[in-house]
Amino acid sequence: MTVSVVVTGLGIAAPNGLGAADYWAATRAGRSGIGPVTRFDPTAYPARLAGEVPGFVAADHLPGRLLPQTDHMTRLALVSADWALLDAGIRPDDLPEFAAGVVTASSAGGFEFGQNELRALWSKGSQYVSAYQSFAWFYAVNTGQISIRHGLRGPSGVLVSDQAGGLDAIAQARRQIRRGSQVIVSGGVDASICPWGWVAQLTSGRLSNDDDPTTAYRPFDAGASGHVAGEGGALLVLEDERAARARGARVYGRVAGYGTTFDPRPGSGREPGLRRAVEIALLDADLTPGDIDVVFADAAAVPELDHIEARALTEVFGPRGVPVTAPKSMTGRLNSGAGPLDVAAALLAIRDGVIPPTINVSPRVDLDLDLVTGEERVAPLRSALVLARGFGGFNSALVVTDAR
Amino acid sequence: MPNTEFTIDDLRRILREGAGTEEGVDLDADILDTDFEELGYESLALLETCGRIEREYGVTLDDDALAGARTPRALLGLVHSHLATVHAG
């Protein structure tokens, strides 16, 4: 019998709310966290808006020893992991030594830290580069720092597949639990709102150049003109359901299904992989399209990509066949943090029986989507599908269900 | 002109700037003979600390000798001997 894997803890750092409670309150109310970039002067860059996590003072949450050795995104990740474990009621010290691990996703590593040290290298010399550059900008650094901080010495790793990575990490966490781990901290927190990270993101050609926070990121809208980049994400505590039940844990829901595909070569004329990813995830969850109560969309806000996503959804669910939402319209796209944040939102939506809205969007009629816009929609929810696509052809789909 | 004095207070400042302070550790206490490990500093923290001493004081510290300097007193002694060499030269 396959081991059932459940989510028992959430830790969130999002542009529209620091902490799960603030994030969820803002998301249900349709409050955006998108505004002008403040982490550096964006005047000279074509994209000048971002979703920045508000009110985060690392020294309020983390010991002094960790500050000189961590990028901003690692600090957000460490605090999110603290909150997720606390929320789950897990004290890692009480677990057997190798029973718990960490699997995160990363799209860029610690870019701001890396930028500062490379600047020191080229402007002052190698003697001025921090010893902590030896790991602080690595993709795996969040996994490593969370592991060290909590003594989580079980199977661990990092997945790198741009925005799809956050869902891929949760799927890998589920694999590790099925192989015998009791607890895996998983998800993703990304941040590269610094000049070097910005230039890297601009190369995608997908960042919106609009300076108006209310129109800059409008997925599925006729005015879609790219996305706003954001920082943050979510870390989740995943557990073997039997162990979670045995300790009387509060269970948010089950990681019921996962599918991932890679797009065919550009220009091949073959169908993109997103529809198959959805179908594989449904099959894995042993559910039919009619069982899915809401879809959290990838929401690229690039007309062709919006069309591909809408088409995949109408082919699987029928025209306007399932409610679709994109709360990331309030945060911007968070790279590897996006999927886990949407999974957290989906679990909270299931708990509260509400679908959070997509804001600032009037959906194109020809896309045939039942997009939840303006205000939250009350609906009994048992199963949610979360989609995430990564630059270069990654498609991932994850199904979460209530734990009843 | 590099500095010629290296005191325990200089070391405290550089430790704080380069590696931060471990929770529950008071660097202002009498730490001269306390192991760096006990103060919460592993080898990478000491590497960063020595890098900062080297560039601030214009000395080059030998890696093997560094590895043997397990306390602030030993590290101060090592830096002093290098500073003396610099000035003699």
Coordinates of C-alpha atoms in Angstrom, one line a residue:
Chain A
M1 CA 0.0 0.0 0.0
T2 CA 1.3 3.4 -1.0
V3 CA 2.2 5.7 1.9
S4 CA -0.1 8.7 2.2
V5 CA 1.7 12.0 2.6
V6 CA 0.1 15.0 4.3
V7 CA 0.9 18.6 5.0
T8 CA 0.9 19.5 8.7
G9 CA 2.8 22.8 8.8
L10 CA 2.9 26.0 6.7
G11 CA 5.5 28.8 6.8
I12 CA 4.9 31.7 4.5
A13 CA 6.8 34.8 3.4
A14 CA 4.9 36.5 0.7
P15 CA 4.8 40.0 -0.8
N16 CA 1.3 40.6 0.4
G17 CA 1.9 39.1 3.9
L18 CA 4.7 37.9 6.1
G19 CA 3.4 34.8 7.9
A20 CA 0.6 32.5 7.0
A21 CA -2.1 34.5 8.8
D22 CA -1.2 37.8 7.2
Y23 CA -0.7 36.3 3.8
W24 CA -4.1 34.5 3.8
A25 CA -6.0 37.5 5.1
A26 CA -4.5 39.6 2.4
T27 CA -5.1 37.0 -0.3
R28 CA -8.7 36.4 0.6
A29 CA -9.3 40.2 0.6
G30 CA -7.5 40.7 -2.8
R31 CA -4.8 42.9 -1.3
S32 CA -1.8 43.2 -3.5
G33 CA 1.9 43.3 -2.5
I34 CA 3.1 44.7 -5.8
G35 CA 4.8 48.1 -5.8
P36 CA 7.9 50.0 -6.9
V37 CA 11.2 48.1 -6.4
T38 CA 12.8 49.4 -3.2
R39 CA 15.7 46.9 -2.7
F40 CA 17.7 48.8 -5.3
D41 CA 17.2 51.8 -7.5
P42 CA 15.3 50.4 -10.6
T43 CA 15.2 53.8 -12.5
A44 CA 17.6 52.6 -15.2
Y45 CA 15.8 49.3 -15.8
P46 CA 12.8 48.6 -18.0
A47 CA 11.0 46.7 -15.3
R48 CA 10.5 48.8 -12.1
L49 CA 7.8 47.0 -10.1
A50 CA 8.2 44.0 -7.8
G51 CA 6.5 42.0 -5.1
E52 CA 8.7 42.5 -2.1
V53 CA 8.1 40.9 1.3
P54 CA 7.0 43.6 3.7
G55 CA 8.3 44.2 7.2
F56 CA 11.0 41.6 7.3
V57 CA 13.9 42.3 9.7
A58 CA 16.1 39.3 9.7
A59 CA 17.8 40.2 13.0
D60 CA 14.4 40.0 14.7
H61 CA 14.1 36.3 13.8
L62 CA 17.6 34.9 13.3
P63 CA 20.7 34.6 15.4
G64 CA 23.6 37.0 14.7
R65 CA 25.9 34.1 13.6
L66 CA 23.6 33.5 10.6
L67 CA 23.4 37.0 9.3
P68 CA 26.9 37.4 7.8
Q69 CA 26.6 34.1 6.0
T70 CA 23.1 34.3 4.4
D71 CA 21.5 35.9 1.4
H72 CA 18.1 37.6 1.8
M73 CA 16.3 34.6 0.3
T74 CA 18.0 32.2 2.8
R75 CA 16.9 34.4 5.7
L76 CA 13.3 34.4 4.4
A77 CA 13.6 30.6 4.0
L78 CA 15.0 30.0 7.4
V79 CA 12.2 32.0 9.1
S80 CA 9.6 30.3 7.0
A81 CA 11.0 26.9 8.0
D82 CA 10.9 27.9 11.6
W83 CA 7.3 28.8 11.3
A84 CA 6.4 25.7 9.4
L85 CA 7.8 23.4 12.0
L86 CA 6.2 25.4 14.8
D87 CA 2.9 25.3 13.0
A88 CA 3.3 21.5 12.6
G89 CA 4.1 21.2 16.3
I90 CA 7.3 19.3 15.5
R91 CA 10.4 19.5 17.6
P92 CA 13.1 18.0 15.4
D93 CA 15.1 17.1 18.5
D94 CA 12.4 14.6 19.4
L95 CA 12.7 12.7 16.1
P96 CA 15.2 9.9 15.4
E97 CA 18.4 11.3 13.9
F98 CA 17.8 10.5 10.2
A99 CA 14.0 10.6 10.2
A100 CA 13.6 14.1 8.8
G101 CA 15.1 15.9 5.8
V102 CA 14.8 19.0 3.7
V103 CA 14.0 19.2 0.0
T104 CA 13.7 22.7 -1.4
A105 CA 13.6 24.3 -4.9
S106 CA 15.7 27.2 -6.1
S107 CA 15.8 29.1 -9.3
A108 CA 18.7 31.4 -8.8
G109 CA 20.5 30.8 -5.5
G110 CA 21.7 33.7 -3.3
F111 CA 22.0 36.3 -6.1
E112 CA 22.2 39.4 -4.0
F113 CA 24.9 37.9 -1.8
G114 CA 26.8 36.7 -4.9
Q115 CA 26.5 40.1 -6.5
N116 CA 28.0 41.8 -3.4
E117 CA 30.9 39.4 -3.2
L118 CA 31.7 39.5 -7.0
R119 CA 31.6 43.3 -6.8
A120 CA 34.1 43.1 -3.9
L121 CA 36.3 40.7 -5.9
W122 CA 36.5 42.9 -9.0
S123 CA 36.7 46.3 -7.3
K124 CA 38.9 45.5 -4.3
G125 CA 40.5 42.0 -4.8
S126 CA 40.1 38.4 -3.7
Q127 CA 41.0 39.2 -0.1
Y128 CA 37.7 41.1 0.2
V129 CA 35.5 38.2 -0.7
S130 CA 33.6 36.7 2.2
A131 CA 34.5 33.2 3.2
Y132 CA 30.8 32.5 3.1
Q133 CA 30.7 33.1 -0.6
S134 CA 31.9 29.4 -0.6
F135 CA 28.2 28.4 -0.2
A136 CA 25.9 31.4 0.4
W137 CA 25.0 31.7 -3.3
F138 CA 24.5 28.0 -4.0
Y139 CA 21.2 26.6 -5.2
A140 CA 21.3 24.1 -2.3
V141 CA 22.0 26.7 0.4
N142 CA 18.5 27.0 1.8
T143 CA 18.2 23.2 2.1
G144 CA 21.6 23.2 3.9
Q145 CA 20.9 26.0 6.3
I146 CA 17.5 24.7 7.3
S147 CA 19.0 21.2 7.8
I148 CA 21.8 22.6 10.0
R149 CA 19.5 24.9 12.0
H150 CA 17.1 22.1 12.9
G151 CA 19.4 19.1 12.8
L152 CA 17.4 17.5 10.0
R153 CA 19.9 14.9 8.8
G154 CA 17.6 12.7 6.7
P155 CA 17.4 12.6 2.9
S156 CA 17.8 16.2 1.5
G157 CA 18.3 17.9 -1.8
V158 CA 17.5 20.8 -4.1
L159 CA 15.5 20.9 -7.3
V160 CA 16.2 23.5 -10.0
S161 CA 13.6 23.8 -12.7
D162 CA 12.7 27.5 -12.6
Q163 CA 9.1 28.1 -11.5
A164 CA 8.1 24.5 -11.8
G165 CA 10.7 23.6 -9.2
G166 CA 8.6 24.4 -6.2
L167 CA 6.1 21.7 -7.1
D168 CA 8.9 19.3 -8.1
A169 CA 10.5 19.7 -4.7
I170 CA 7.2 18.8 -2.9
A171 CA 6.9 15.7 -5.2
Q172 CA 10.5 14.7 -4.3
A173 CA 9.6 15.2 -0.6
R174 CA 6.7 12.8 -1.1
R175 CA 9.1 10.3 -2.7
Q176 CA 11.4 10.5 0.3
I177 CA 8.6 9.9 2.7
R178 CA 7.4 6.9 0.7
R179 CA 11.0 5.6 0.9
G180 CA 10.8 5.8 4.7
S181 CA 11.4 9.3 5.9
Q182 CA 9.0 10.5 8.6
V183 CA 9.1 14.3 8.0
I184 CA 10.4 16.4 5.1
V185 CA 10.5 20.2 5.1
S186 CA 9.8 21.2 1.5
G187 CA 8.9 24.0 -0.8
G188 CA 10.8 27.0 -2.0
V189 CA 11.7 30.6 -1.2
D190 CA 13.3 32.7 -3.9
A191 CA 14.4 36.3 -4.1
S192 CA 16.7 38.0 -6.5
I193 CA 15.5 41.6 -6.5
C194 CA 19.0 43.0 -7.0
P195 CA 20.6 44.5 -10.1
W196 CA 22.3 41.2 -11.1
G197 CA 19.2 39.1 -10.5
W198 CA 17.1 41.7 -12.3
V199 CA 19.3 41.6 -15.4
A200 CA 19.1 37.8 -15.4
Q201 CA 15.3 37.9 -15.1
L202 CA 15.0 40.5 -17.9
T203 CA 16.6 38.1 -20.4
S204 CA 13.4 36.0 -20.3
G205 CA 11.7 38.9 -22.1
R206 CA 8.7 38.2 -19.9
L207 CA 8.9 41.0 -17.3
S208 CA 6.3 43.7 -17.5
N209 CA 7.5 47.2 -18.3
D210 CA 4.3 48.7 -16.9
D211 CA 4.8 51.1 -14.0
D212 CA 1.2 50.8 -12.7
P213 CA 0.8 48.1 -10.0
T214 CA -2.9 47.7 -11.0
T215 CA -2.2 46.8 -14.6
A216 CA 1.4 45.5 -14.8
Y217 CA 0.6 41.8 -14.2
R218 CA -2.7 40.7 -15.7
P219 CA -2.7 37.0 -16.6
F220 CA -5.5 35.9 -19.0
D221 CA -6.4 39.5 -19.7
A222 CA -6.4 41.0 -23.2
G223 CA -3.9 43.5 -21.8
A224 CA -1.4 40.8 -20.6
S225 CA 2.1 42.2 -21.1
G226 CA 4.3 40.0 -19.0
H227 CA 4.7 39.5 -15.3
V228 CA 6.0 41.3 -12.2
A229 CA 8.7 39.4 -10.4
G230 CA 8.4 38.8 -6.7
E231 CA 10.3 37.4 -3.8
G232 CA 9.3 34.9 -1.1
G233 CA 7.4 31.6 -1.1
A234 CA 6.4 28.9 1.3
L235 CA 7.9 26.0 3.2
L236 CA 5.7 23.1 4.2
V237 CA 6.1 20.3 6.6
L238 CA 5.2 17.0 4.9
E239 CA 4.7 13.9 6.9
D240 CA 3.8 10.2 6.6
E241 CA 0.1 10.4 7.4
R242 CA 0.2 7.5 9.8
A243 CA 2.9 9.2 11.8
A244 CA 1.0 12.5 11.7
R245 CA -2.2 10.9 12.9
A246 CA -0.4 8.9 15.6
R247 CA 0.9 12.1 17.1
G248 CA -2.5 13.8 16.8
A249 CA -1.2 16.4 14.3
R250 CA -3.5 18.9 12.7
V251 CA -3.6 18.0 9.0
Y252 CA -4.1 20.6 6.3
G253 CA -4.5 18.1 3.5
R254 CA -2.9 15.4 1.4
V255 CA -0.4 15.6 -1.4
A256 CA -2.5 13.3 -3.6
G257 CA -1.0 13.6 -7.1
Y258 CA 1.8 14.9 -9.2
G259 CA 2.7 15.0 -12.8
T260 CA 5.5 16.6 -14.7
T261 CA 6.4 17.0 -18.4
F262 CA 8.8 18.8 -20.6
D263 CA 7.8 20.8 -23.6
P264 CA 8.7 19.6 -27.1
R265 CA 11.4 21.5 -29.0
P266 CA 10.2 25.0 -30.0
G267 CA 8.9 25.0 -33.6
S268 CA 8.2 21.2 -33.6
G269 CA 4.5 21.9 -33.9
R270 CA 3.8 19.3 -31.2
E271 CA 1.5 20.1 -28.3
P272 CA 3.0 21.7 -25.2
G273 CA 3.4 19.4 -22.2
L274 CA 1.1 21.1 -19.7
R275 CA -2.1 19.1 -20.5
R276 CA -0.3 15.8 -20.1
A277 CA 1.2 17.0 -16.8
V278 CA -2.3 17.7 -15.5
E279 CA -3.6 14.3 -16.7
I280 CA -0.6 12.5 -15.1
A281 CA -1.3 14.3 -11.8
L282 CA -5.0 13.4 -11.9
L283 CA -4.2 9.8 -12.7
D284 CA -1.6 9.7 -9.9
A285 CA -4.2 11.1 -7.5
D286 CA -6.8 8.5 -8.7
L287 CA -9.2 11.4 -9.5
T288 CA -11.2 12.4 -12.5
P289 CA -11.4 16.0 -13.8
G290 CA -14.8 16.3 -12.2
D291 CA -13.3 15.8 -8.8
I292 CA -11.1 18.9 -9.0
D293 CA -12.9 21.9 -7.3
V294 CA -10.4 24.7 -8.2
V295 CA -7.2 25.2 -10.2
F296 CA -4.4 27.5 -9.1
A297 CA -3.0 28.6 -12.4
D298 CA 0.6 29.2 -13.5
A299 CA -0.7 32.5 -14.9
A300 CA 2.2 33.6 -17.1
A301 CA 0.6 36.8 -18.4
V302 CA 2.3 36.3 -21.7
P303 CA -0.5 36.0 -24.3
E304 CA 0.8 32.8 -26.0
L305 CA 1.5 31.1 -22.6
D306 CA -1.9 32.1 -21.2
H307 CA -3.5 30.6 -24.3
I308 CA -1.6 27.4 -23.9
E309 CA -2.6 27.1 -20.2
A310 CA -6.3 28.0 -20.9
R311 CA -6.3 25.4 -23.7
A312 CA -4.8 22.7 -21.5
L313 CA -7.5 23.4 -18.9
T314 CA -10.4 23.5 -21.3
E315 CA -9.3 20.2 -22.9
V316 CA -9.1 18.5 -19.5
F317 CA -12.1 20.1 -17.7
G318 CA -14.2 21.4 -20.6
P319 CA -14.9 25.1 -21.4
R320 CA -15.4 27.0 -18.1
G321 CA -15.4 23.6 -16.6
V322 CA -13.6 24.4 -13.3
P323 CA -13.0 27.5 -11.2
V324 CA -9.5 28.9 -11.9
T325 CA -7.7 31.5 -9.9
A326 CA -4.3 33.2 -9.7
P327 CA -3.6 34.8 -6.3
K328 CA -0.1 35.4 -7.6
S329 CA -1.7 38.4 -9.3
M330 CA -1.2 39.9 -5.8
T331 CA 2.4 38.8 -5.3
G332 CA 4.0 38.6 -8.7
R333 CA 5.7 35.4 -9.9
L334 CA 8.0 34.1 -7.2
N335 CA 10.0 31.6 -9.2
S336 CA 10.5 28.5 -7.2
G337 CA 8.5 30.0 -4.3
A338 CA 5.4 30.3 -6.5
G339 CA 4.2 26.6 -6.5
P340 CA 4.6 26.0 -2.8
L341 CA 2.9 29.3 -2.0
D342 CA 0.0 28.3 -4.3
V343 CA -0.1 24.8 -2.6
A344 CA -0.3 26.6 0.8
A345 CA -3.1 28.8 -0.5
A346 CA -4.9 25.8 -1.9
L347 CA -4.8 24.0 1.4
L348 CA -6.1 27.1 3.2
A349 CA -8.8 27.5 0.6
I350 CA -9.9 23.9 1.2
R351 CA -9.9 24.6 5.0
D352 CA -12.0 27.7 4.7
G353 CA -14.2 26.8 1.7
V354 CA -13.3 29.9 -0.3
I355 CA -11.5 30.5 -3.5
P356 CA -9.2 33.5 -3.3
P357 CA -9.6 36.0 -6.2
T358 CA -7.4 36.9 -9.1
I359 CA -7.1 40.7 -9.1
N360 CA -6.8 43.4 -11.8
V361 CA -7.9 41.0 -14.5
S362 CA -10.8 40.9 -16.9
P363 CA -10.3 37.5 -18.6
R364 CA -10.3 37.2 -22.4
V365 CA -13.7 35.6 -23.3
D366 CA -12.0 33.4 -25.9
L367 CA -10.0 31.6 -23.3
D368 CA -13.2 30.0 -21.9
L369 CA -12.0 30.1 -18.3
D370 CA -14.1 30.4 -15.2
L371 CA -11.6 32.8 -13.6
V372 CA -12.5 33.9 -10.1
T373 CA -12.0 37.6 -10.2
G374 CA -12.6 40.6 -8.0
E375 CA -13.7 38.9 -4.8
E376 CA -13.3 35.5 -3.2
R377 CA -15.8 32.9 -4.1
V378 CA -17.4 30.7 -1.4
A379 CA -17.4 27.0 -2.5
P380 CA -17.0 23.7 -0.7
L381 CA -13.6 22.4 -1.8
R382 CA -12.1 19.0 -1.5
S383 CA -9.5 18.9 -4.2
A384 CA -7.3 21.5 -5.8
L385 CA -4.9 21.4 -8.7
V386 CA -1.8 23.7 -8.7
L387 CA 0.1 24.4 -11.9
A388 CA 3.6 25.8 -12.3
R389 CA 5.7 26.2 -15.5
G390 CA 9.4 27.0 -15.6
F391 CA 11.2 28.9 -18.3
G392 CA 12.7 26.6 -20.9
G393 CA 9.8 24.0 -21.0
F394 CA 9.1 22.7 -17.5
N395 CA 5.5 21.8 -16.6
S396 CA 4.4 20.6 -13.2
A397 CA 1.0 19.8 -11.7
L398 CA 0.2 18.9 -8.1
V399 CA -3.1 17.8 -6.6
V400 CA -3.9 18.4 -3.0
T401 CA -7.0 17.1 -1.3
D402 CA -8.6 17.6 2.0
A403 CA -7.7 15.1 4.7
R404 CA -11.1 13.7 5.6
Chain B
M1 CA 49.5 52.6 6.6
P2 CA 48.2 49.4 8.2
N3 CA 47.5 49.3 11.9
T4 CA 50.3 48.1 14.1
E5 CA 48.3 47.2 17.3
F6 CA 46.0 44.2 17.4
T7 CA 44.0 44.0 20.7
I8 CA 41.3 41.7 22.0
D9 CA 38.8 44.5 21.3
D10 CA 39.9 44.6 17.7
L11 CA 39.4 40.8 17.5
R12 CA 35.9 41.2 19.1
R13 CA 35.0 43.8 16.5
I14 CA 36.2 41.7 13.6
L15 CA 34.4 38.6 14.9
R16 CA 31.2 40.5 15.2
E17 CA 31.5 42.1 11.7
G18 CA 32.7 39.0 9.9
A19 CA 30.9 36.1 11.6
G20 CA 28.3 37.5 14.0
T21 CA 27.7 36.5 17.5
E22 CA 26.4 33.1 18.7
E23 CA 23.3 33.3 20.9
G24 CA 24.1 33.0 24.5
V25 CA 27.7 34.0 24.0
D26 CA 29.0 37.2 25.5
L27 CA 32.1 38.3 23.5
D28 CA 32.7 41.1 26.1
A29 CA 33.3 38.6 28.8
D30 CA 36.8 37.3 29.5
I31 CA 37.2 35.2 26.4
L32 CA 41.0 35.2 26.0
D33 CA 41.3 31.5 26.8
T34 CA 37.9 30.2 25.6
D35 CA 38.0 27.9 22.6
F36 CA 36.7 29.5 19.4
E37 CA 34.5 26.4 19.1
E38 CA 32.9 27.2 22.4
L39 CA 32.3 30.7 21.3
G40 CA 30.4 29.3 18.3
Y41 CA 33.0 29.8 15.6
E42 CA 33.7 27.0 13.3
S43 CA 36.6 26.8 10.8
L44 CA 34.8 28.9 8.1
A45 CA 34.1 31.7 10.6
L46 CA 37.8 31.7 11.5
L47 CA 38.8 31.8 7.9
E48 CA 36.6 34.9 7.4
T49 CA 38.0 36.4 10.6
C50 CA 41.6 35.9 9.5
G51 CA 40.8 37.2 6.0
R52 CA 39.6 40.4 7.6
I53 CA 42.7 40.6 9.9
E54 CA 45.0 40.1 7.0
R55 CA 43.6 42.9 4.8
E56 CA 43.2 45.3 7.7
Y57 CA 46.6 44.8 9.2
G58 CA 48.6 44.0 6.0
V59 CA 49.8 40.6 7.3
T60 CA 49.7 37.2 5.8
L61 CA 48.8 34.5 8.3
D62 CA 50.1 30.9 7.8
D63 CA 47.2 28.4 7.3
D64 CA 48.8 25.7 9.5
A65 CA 49.6 28.1 12.3
L66 CA 46.1 29.4 12.1
A67 CA 44.6 26.0 12.5
G68 CA 46.6 25.7 15.7
A69 CA 45.3 28.9 17.2
R70 CA 42.3 27.6 19.0
T71 CA 41.7 30.6 21.4
P72 CA 41.7 34.4 21.1
R73 CA 44.9 34.5 23.1
A74 CA 46.6 32.2 20.6
L75 CA 45.3 34.1 17.6
L76 CA 46.4 37.4 19.1
G77 CA 49.9 36.0 19.7
L78 CA 50.1 34.8 16.1
V79 CA 49.0 38.2 14.7
H80 CA 51.5 40.0 17.0
S81 CA 54.4 37.9 15.8
H82 CA 53.5 38.7 12.2
L83 CA 53.1 42.4 13.0
A84 CA 56.5 42.3 14.6
T85 CA 58.0 40.7 11.5
V86 CA 56.3 43.3 9.3
H87 CA 57.8 46.1 11.4
A88 CA 61.2 44.5 11.7
G89 CA 61.3 44.2 7.9

